[in-house]
């Protein structure tokens, strides 16, 4: 009887430490671009996947060909000239989440800063992400930006692509730094 109880306890422990998968239907990533110095527009990446393991290693892959700007020709131009998805189809983000955050109960939240490595366009940079992590009722976790993450085109070799977009659209300016926000839900 003790052996059965011990095995049952181990199985329950293992299931509570199971990996989490990113729920793409409940997750969003948005970014802003500003053209002509005053016209700001909201865009999104619609397709993403990811996981968070019991050791706190989080990975998220963003399908750059899923960019949605609300204008099809602009989507195609960004895919071809900015993101160059034929060479760099995805952006990857890796971060380490602490045990304290992994153990948040449903409804508990904690604001924190996560160091994350962004691999975009063949270049890697470490970014500081100000986020709130919240435990969900189903045992999942929600990670939401507290403030936008600023991505510089120069840091990822995207400046030439921005210049090409500017030329194609006949614009005098497109900002070279882009604010990004996200809301990610991981389910066990």
Coordinates of C-alpha atoms in Angstrom, one line a residue, residues 92-96 113-120 123-129 149-151 155-156:
X92 CA 13.6 33.1 -31.8
X93 CA 13.4 34.3 -28.3
X94 CA 15.0 32.5 -25.3
X95 CA 14.6 33.4 -21.7
X96 CA 15.0 31.8 -18.2
X113 CA 12.5 41.8 -15.6
X114 CA 13.6 38.9 -17.7
X115 CA 16.8 38.8 -19.7
X116 CA 16.0 37.4 -23.1
X117 CA 18.0 36.6 -26.2
X118 CA 16.4 37.6 -29.4
X119 CA 17.7 36.0 -32.6
X120 CA 16.4 38.0 -35.5
X123 CA 21.8 38.5 -35.3
X124 CA 21.5 38.0 -31.5
X125 CA 21.0 40.6 -28.8
X126 CA 20.1 40.3 -25.2
X127 CA 17.1 42.4 -24.3
X128 CA 15.6 43.3 -20.9
X129 CA 11.9 42.5 -20.8
X149 CA 10.4 46.4 -25.8
X150 CA 12.3 48.7 -28.1
X151 CA 13.9 46.9 -31.1
X155 CA 21.0 46.0 -33.9
X156 CA 19.6 43.3 -36.2

